[in-house]
Amino acid sequence: MMVCKRQFLLLAAIALWSVSANAQDDRSAPTLEQRLSDPVYLAWIAHEDVKGCVQCHFRGPSDEELIGGSFVDFARRIEMDRWLSQDKHTIARRRVEPFSDEQSEAELDALIRRVNKQQETAIAALQKRNRRVDVSQIGFAKVPEEWIGPSNILSRRICDKLWGSGSVKTEAGYSKFRDQCLTCHGGYRPGDRGFDLATIDDSQLGIDCLYCHQVGENQKWIDDHSSQNAAKNWRLQSPEQKANAGMRDLVNTSNQSQMCFDCHIGNREKNMFVTHEMYAAGHPPIPSIELQTFCNEMPQHWQSQSQLWKSLSNYQGRSEYFRVNYPGVSTTQDYSGTFWNTRALMVAALAARVQWLDLYIASAESHQWADYSLYDCAACHHELRSHSRRQQRYLTIDPLRQPSAPGRPRQNEWPDVVLRIAYVFGGKASLTKTLELETKLESLFNATPFGNADDVRMTAEELRSHLIEAIDTVERKPVPASVAKAVLRGLSTTPEDKLLTYDSARQVVWAIQMVAKELRDEAASLDADTEAIIAKLGDAELTGIESKLPAGRQQFIYPDELASDLERRSAFEPSRLKRQLNELHQRLVAAVQP
Amino acid sequence: MSLFCRTGFGYLLVMAACLGPCADSDGQQPVATPGTLDRLHEPILRQDLEVGPAQSCATSNCHAGPRPGVALETARRGSEYQIWIERDPHAQSWRTMCSDESLAIMRRLKIMDGDEIADRVGFDNCLACHNSTKRFNEPRTSSNHPSISNVAIAANSNAFQREGVGCSSCHGPSQNWIHTHFQMDWSSAGATTEGFVEAGDVFVRARMCASCHVGDKDRDMNHDIIAAGHPALRYEFATYHAWQPKHWRDHESADRSRYESQLWLAGQIAAADASLSLLQSRSSNSQTVSQWPELASFDCASCHQSLGLVNDRSTARLSRQAVARYSRWNDAGLRWLIEYRIATSVAVQEDHELLSALDRVVQQAEAKPQPDPIATTRAALEARMALARWFDSEPGYHERSSLCSDRLVGVVAFAAQRPETFTTWESSVQFYLMAVAARESWPGGWSGPLRGIVDRLRLGLSYPELLDASRFPNRSDFAGPTLDRREVTQLGIELAGWLGPVTIEQGSIKLDDDETNAQKMETELDAMLERIELRWKGTAEQRARELAEFNAELDANEKRRNAEEETQPKRTIKSAAELKEELRQKLESRDIDSSENDR
């Protein structure tokens, strides 16, 4: 029965092979042969919950829809193509499944049997349509690393260390892995099926569509958003109405941030939290996250707001749609001059701070206070040196979260570099109170090593509710080119004290490069020399910072990338980057002076 | 409760000590904690006796006589002050406090604000070790008002002595013995109650030195101070004793096989007791300088390590705990000795009690990121009392009377077999220092075959160069043959092989399990992948043949279709441009429709 269903789905998906709508996509689409040799692609298109998404969101609008005028370009309908062929979320679980050798072997045997069958079915179907397939290009001689590789071994070692050697091979051991690891790596929520040792199969390789796009169990939205009348009845609904129908409002930047940050920063209530014990057992450090940079690297399968504004140029409800979803961002009917990514940079910085505060609050409430991973890794993990910058900074003055007591484990530093700008953008009225609460919170971490749980919780709650208002304010402000340029100037003045950790420094580089790219995309380019400086900020040879991440399905963190990343972290010192930033700052200032 | 107190009296002591350093009826600052080795150096803890300045000892008839000749050995009684002031670094410790570096440290700590002293408690904590007296909270003065009520006057008076670590810092406040200690019938042994430190006894001397060089209840060089720039304290008595320019006649050195072994023993006992006393004051609520948890109680390298996939420089541990490691610098040697006693079946109840008391301290300190301060205080005090009982009973007497290099080499050989020994830099250096303390019994002596191994250990561990960064050295920072954990282990075992039978315990191999396991897993994976790929190759060839047939059929179909098409009129396929144009017209007509509707 399962096989029949799978074959049906497969045929449906294979029929989509000749994707033409990729004209908007700057990444070349895989060939048919590549798709038929891609176990991840083949597994997902046969997935029960994803089939519906594939049917609509793969090949773009049909000729009939285009000609008939029923297609409105809210979604390009090629999203699944990008996601299936490139996005690492597709294998988030598969890559960390702690297979034993026997399991791996059985898995691979099953894989080849299934893939062969799929290929045969597909080829037969194609044959009927008189499509030629280059047989020599199909299949794989080597085991694809996306399916099983060194990171599975790393995961097994981590499990062995955390719960005892071999314990993850038992039901009880595997359920610990499920509860503590698969929340992020597999989108597991309590009660979900397919997450037990007995039921492991290849049906859930990673994070699926619904994990991000649906809230709760209500699936009304699926029909609503895809119906013939969607243009009239769905698109212009408010985010709240859409959420009530079960669709998560990811159009809203702070919502989107929060969803991504649950895993990429942590959420203790959802059991999405890498403890220090997990790190010590071998989990790679979670990198700092700059939302838009990460989205670009996924790669982003949706249209950015500025793309959407252009795509909807023929749609009468365009301004209304933007007004409903982005109130306050434009004071006119025209949203074309908005720097959406710069706006997202600041909203996400505030959302990241809220996420950290939530971690403090949840840790204090659940009596799991002072887990070392609540603090900045580099606060402890650094070489010991006399006359270091770490020591010198206690003699300098900077208003935001200035350390006052040497030797106390510090809060994560990387959010600060953008936060200091986002706080100012939030407006003067709010800034004073924000800084006052930040100072108070910082003083609690300085008062006693690791901070007192209850004191921190109380202040964190106060700051949190204040920041929720600040996010609302920032989300309702126009962000024109002048703001983007000011943000760039602001970032270029980041003091050296704030660049001591590799994560902070890289965050600044990401932010600057992201804003510069947006200026370029919006035809507000900087001069060539300035662009050249910016392009080189993420060149490890020059600044010690590598801005590229091992993103996408074909690049792996463990072991090689991780080894070089750790080396860069330990060797980093900010003076070279600071010199580049100074130069950048001079150029940016010169550009605005008459 | 019964777990840690066997008698009601003991319980009272524990409770009293848990409440913090005990105060006497005058509200006076702490003296000795009963039942501990505080009794050895009690005079320097006392706050009730007047302290005399070094100058008061420096008359030419007393301790400032003619300078000694060329060699220290000829130092004669009467020249102590000259030796101290000219050659002893202790005399410079006030200058150290006034250096730019020290001022920067104090400014970072907000002890000083510009040139003003902003934190009197913090400043006094520095002075507690860098000077003979504190400045602000100092009831002992050199003038005639030693009472506590005169603190304010004392603080502002000129009586404050800026002399560095002067005579009284080590020999005790002289109020009661200054006028009698030169008399024929005066006995130093009985003068402890008068405030005199019986520094002639090497165990008293070691404990007195440890007060500053390790720390004590009234002096705490904590993590804040280290973070602000002060070197961490990695003190080993026998080593520092050798460096110290001696202003006394070093009688004990005549018996060479005893001398360094006994210094080593005294140092280990003193360091263990001082560090526990410090831990006790840090974890009890009354501390004012440290904050709990006090991170300086932990092995620096357990946190301060740059991360890497494989890192042989880091600390290793036999358990998988992911919290900081309690520092073993101050109790490693004592543990080896007791474990050696157990292994050689001479241990008695006091040995076992002391070892488990030391273990409980570690367990408490490593239980969680913020260890329970009350339980830690209790564990520290119990360990101190267990140490005092050990010291005062048969094991202590025995080792103090008979530990010589012949016996110490046995401990060295034994320690090399212990799984914990080479897990950290701290423990490895202690091992090296112990081996050196036993050098009189090395085969071939100082210039025998062991010298080469020991030199490699010394250079490779970079002690004392790495005093303030206690971890296996970074190769890029040090020229020469630096060593990592594996290399130190190998050398240590090689060294021990010269001194006694070495049987490697399972545990030391276990340490490498992680990497061995990882390598094994990776090899297995590779082998499995190879197997699978070979199997797949066979299937692939079979499939290729089958698929080729499909395509052959496809070719045949195409030919047939082409033939058919030739006989039929061709279908035209619209180009993209044509489709777009069609779409445009369609949209236009729709716009017209809707605008008509609007009308």
Tab-separated table of C-alpha atoms in Angstrom, chain B residues 261-439:
chain	number	residue	atom	x	y	z
B	261	SER	CA	61.534	15.171	50.688
B	262	GLN	CA	60.488	16.754	53.940
B	263	LEU	CA	60.159	20.164	52.321
B	264	TRP	CA	57.982	18.530	49.690
B	265	LEU	CA	55.825	16.860	52.344
B	266	ALA	CA	55.507	20.036	54.386
B	267	GLY	CA	54.555	21.955	51.267
B	268	GLN	CA	51.880	19.467	50.251
B	269	ILE	CA	50.293	19.421	53.691
B	270	ALA	CA	50.414	23.196	53.997
B	271	ALA	CA	49.021	23.800	50.509
B	272	ALA	CA	46.178	21.365	51.048
B	273	ASP	CA	45.242	22.956	54.350
B	274	ALA	CA	45.570	26.534	53.131
B	275	SER	CA	43.537	25.903	50.001
B	276	LEU	CA	40.796	24.256	52.039
B	277	SER	CA	40.793	27.099	54.517
B	278	LEU	CA	40.459	29.488	51.596
B	279	LEU	CA	37.664	27.446	50.055
B	280	GLN	CA	35.904	27.387	53.378
B	281	SER	CA	35.977	31.161	53.682
B	282	ARG	CA	35.007	31.604	50.039
B	283	SER	CA	31.956	29.410	50.324
B	284	SER	CA	30.768	30.640	53.685
B	285	ASN	CA	28.453	33.604	53.661
B	286	SER	CA	30.697	35.934	55.516
B	287	GLN	CA	33.213	36.404	52.765
B	288	THR	CA	33.555	39.919	51.539
B	289	VAL	CA	36.132	39.749	48.791
B	290	SER	CA	35.157	36.634	46.865
B	291	GLN	CA	31.819	35.855	45.323
B	292	TRP	CA	30.455	32.359	45.259
B	293	PRO	CA	31.162	30.316	43.234
B	294	GLU	CA	34.763	31.423	43.371
B	295	LEU	CA	36.202	30.416	40.030
B	296	ALA	CA	39.800	30.626	41.223
B	297	SER	CA	39.217	27.373	43.100
B	298	PHE	CA	39.077	25.577	39.774
B	299	ASP	CA	41.755	24.430	37.374
B	300	CYS	CA	42.220	27.385	34.995
B	301	ALA	CA	42.711	25.113	32.028
B	302	SER	CA	39.399	23.331	32.488
B	303	CYS	CA	37.678	26.421	31.098
B	304	HIS	CA	40.446	28.553	29.648
B	305	GLN	CA	41.206	26.567	26.565
B	306	SER	CA	40.675	27.513	23.005
B	307	LEU	CA	38.364	24.978	21.476
B	308	GLY	CA	39.552	22.424	18.970
B	309	LEU	CA	38.436	19.124	17.515
B	310	VAL	CA	41.287	17.279	19.144
B	311	ASN	CA	43.075	19.129	21.860
B	312	ASP	CA	45.879	17.449	23.719
B	313	ARG	CA	46.578	20.656	25.588
B	314	SER	CA	43.258	20.645	27.388
B	315	THR	CA	42.494	19.066	30.718
B	316	ALA	CA	41.159	15.574	30.438
B	317	ARG	CA	38.976	13.832	32.924
B	318	LEU	CA	37.886	10.328	33.532
B	319	SER	CA	34.255	11.264	33.994
B	320	ARG	CA	32.100	13.052	31.466
B	321	GLN	CA	31.107	15.951	33.665
B	322	ALA	CA	30.900	19.214	31.802
B	323	VAL	CA	31.572	21.517	34.732
B	324	ALA	CA	34.853	23.146	35.707
B	325	ARG	CA	37.403	20.911	37.434
B	326	TYR	CA	38.281	21.656	41.000
B	327	SER	CA	41.976	22.443	41.026
B	328	ARG	CA	44.228	19.603	42.132
B	329	TRP	CA	47.300	21.778	42.332
B	330	ASN	CA	47.136	21.920	46.095
B	331	ASP	CA	46.212	18.377	46.966
B	332	ALA	CA	47.687	16.182	44.226
B	333	GLY	CA	50.863	15.317	46.132
B	334	LEU	CA	49.101	14.556	49.389
B	335	ARG	CA	46.677	12.282	47.547
B	336	TRP	CA	49.514	10.377	45.894
B	337	LEU	CA	51.171	9.867	49.245
B	338	ILE	CA	48.020	8.555	50.884
B	339	GLU	CA	47.144	6.379	47.922
B	340	TYR	CA	50.681	5.034	48.037
B	341	ARG	CA	50.233	4.250	51.703
B	342	ILE	CA	47.026	2.431	50.889
B	343	ALA	CA	48.633	0.561	48.013
B	344	THR	CA	51.542	-0.516	50.220
B	345	SER	CA	49.181	-1.609	52.979
B	346	VAL	CA	50.477	0.746	55.642
B	347	ALA	CA	47.374	2.922	55.627
B	348	VAL	CA	45.275	3.311	58.742
B	349	GLN	CA	41.840	4.755	59.353
B	350	GLU	CA	43.092	8.358	59.232
B	351	ASP	CA	44.449	7.822	55.726
B	352	HIS	CA	41.130	6.558	54.439
B	353	GLU	CA	39.210	9.294	56.186
B	354	LEU	CA	41.399	12.014	54.787
B	355	LEU	CA	41.196	10.678	51.250
B	356	SER	CA	37.424	10.436	51.305
B	357	ALA	CA	37.141	13.869	52.910
B	358	LEU	CA	39.251	15.313	50.075
B	359	ASP	CA	37.070	13.482	47.581
B	360	ARG	CA	33.928	14.960	49.085
B	361	VAL	CA	35.319	18.454	48.608
B	362	VAL	CA	35.856	17.749	44.931
B	363	GLN	CA	32.422	16.208	44.593
B	364	GLN	CA	30.770	19.249	46.152
B	365	ALA	CA	32.770	21.729	44.126
B	366	GLU	CA	32.053	19.941	40.864
B	367	ALA	CA	28.427	19.022	41.561
B	368	LYS	CA	26.982	21.844	39.475
B	369	PRO	CA	27.915	25.227	37.990
B	370	GLN	CA	26.882	26.971	41.203
B	371	PRO	CA	27.870	24.480	43.912
B	372	ASP	CA	25.984	24.506	47.196
B	373	PRO	CA	28.020	26.899	49.374
B	374	ILE	CA	26.901	25.466	52.710
B	375	ALA	CA	27.725	21.900	51.739
B	376	THR	CA	31.051	23.045	50.313
B	377	THR	CA	31.950	24.926	53.481
B	378	ARG	CA	31.154	21.848	55.493
B	379	ALA	CA	33.146	19.553	53.209
B	380	ALA	CA	36.151	21.888	53.300
B	381	LEU	CA	36.141	22.091	57.072
B	382	GLU	CA	35.772	18.340	57.449
B	383	ALA	CA	38.705	17.829	55.147
B	384	ARG	CA	40.792	20.281	57.154
B	385	MET	CA	39.955	18.437	60.342
B	386	ALA	CA	40.690	15.092	58.729
B	387	LEU	CA	44.050	16.475	57.608
B	388	ALA	CA	44.845	17.676	61.126
B	389	ARG	CA	43.917	14.276	62.538
B	390	TRP	CA	46.119	12.609	59.977
B	391	PHE	CA	48.964	15.001	60.756
B	392	ASP	CA	48.709	14.395	64.486
B	393	SER	CA	48.317	10.646	64.394
B	394	GLU	CA	50.497	7.753	63.349
B	395	PRO	CA	50.557	8.411	59.561
B	396	GLY	CA	51.590	12.025	60.015
B	397	TYR	CA	54.246	11.211	62.612
B	398	HIS	CA	55.543	8.407	60.497
B	399	GLU	CA	55.906	10.429	57.305
B	400	ARG	CA	57.325	13.453	59.119
B	401	SER	CA	59.951	11.336	60.723
B	402	SER	CA	60.757	8.946	57.921
B	403	LEU	CA	59.850	10.330	54.512
B	404	CYS	CA	63.109	10.602	52.672
B	405	SER	CA	64.056	10.400	49.030
B	406	ASP	CA	64.293	6.600	49.159
B	407	ARG	CA	60.656	6.440	50.076
B	408	LEU	CA	59.546	9.353	47.895
B	409	VAL	CA	60.777	7.677	44.702
B	410	GLY	CA	58.303	4.919	45.504
B	411	VAL	CA	55.527	7.492	45.600
B	412	VAL	CA	56.742	8.897	42.271
B	413	ALA	CA	56.714	5.481	40.624
B	414	PHE	CA	53.285	4.845	42.079
B	415	ALA	CA	51.847	8.195	40.967
B	416	ALA	CA	52.868	7.618	37.357
B	417	GLN	CA	50.498	4.686	37.277
B	418	ARG	CA	47.506	6.625	38.527
B	419	PRO	CA	44.985	7.434	35.810
B	420	GLU	CA	44.469	11.011	37.060
B	421	THR	CA	48.133	11.979	37.267
B	422	PHE	CA	48.724	13.305	33.787
B	423	THR	CA	45.208	14.507	33.027
B	424	THR	CA	46.067	18.137	33.712
B	425	TRP	CA	49.038	20.421	33.486
B	426	GLU	CA	48.718	21.174	37.194
B	427	SER	CA	48.897	17.565	38.186
B	428	SER	CA	51.686	16.856	35.687
B	429	VAL	CA	53.816	19.686	37.082
B	430	GLN	CA	53.225	18.477	40.620
B	431	PHE	CA	54.414	15.070	39.484
B	432	TYR	CA	57.547	16.590	37.995
B	433	LEU	CA	58.226	18.591	41.168
B	434	MET	CA	57.765	15.521	43.320
B	435	ALA	CA	60.209	13.613	41.153
B	436	VAL	CA	62.729	16.419	41.583
B	437	ALA	CA	62.222	16.456	45.361
B	438	ALA	CA	63.250	12.790	45.339
B	439	ARG	CA	66.370	13.368	43.258
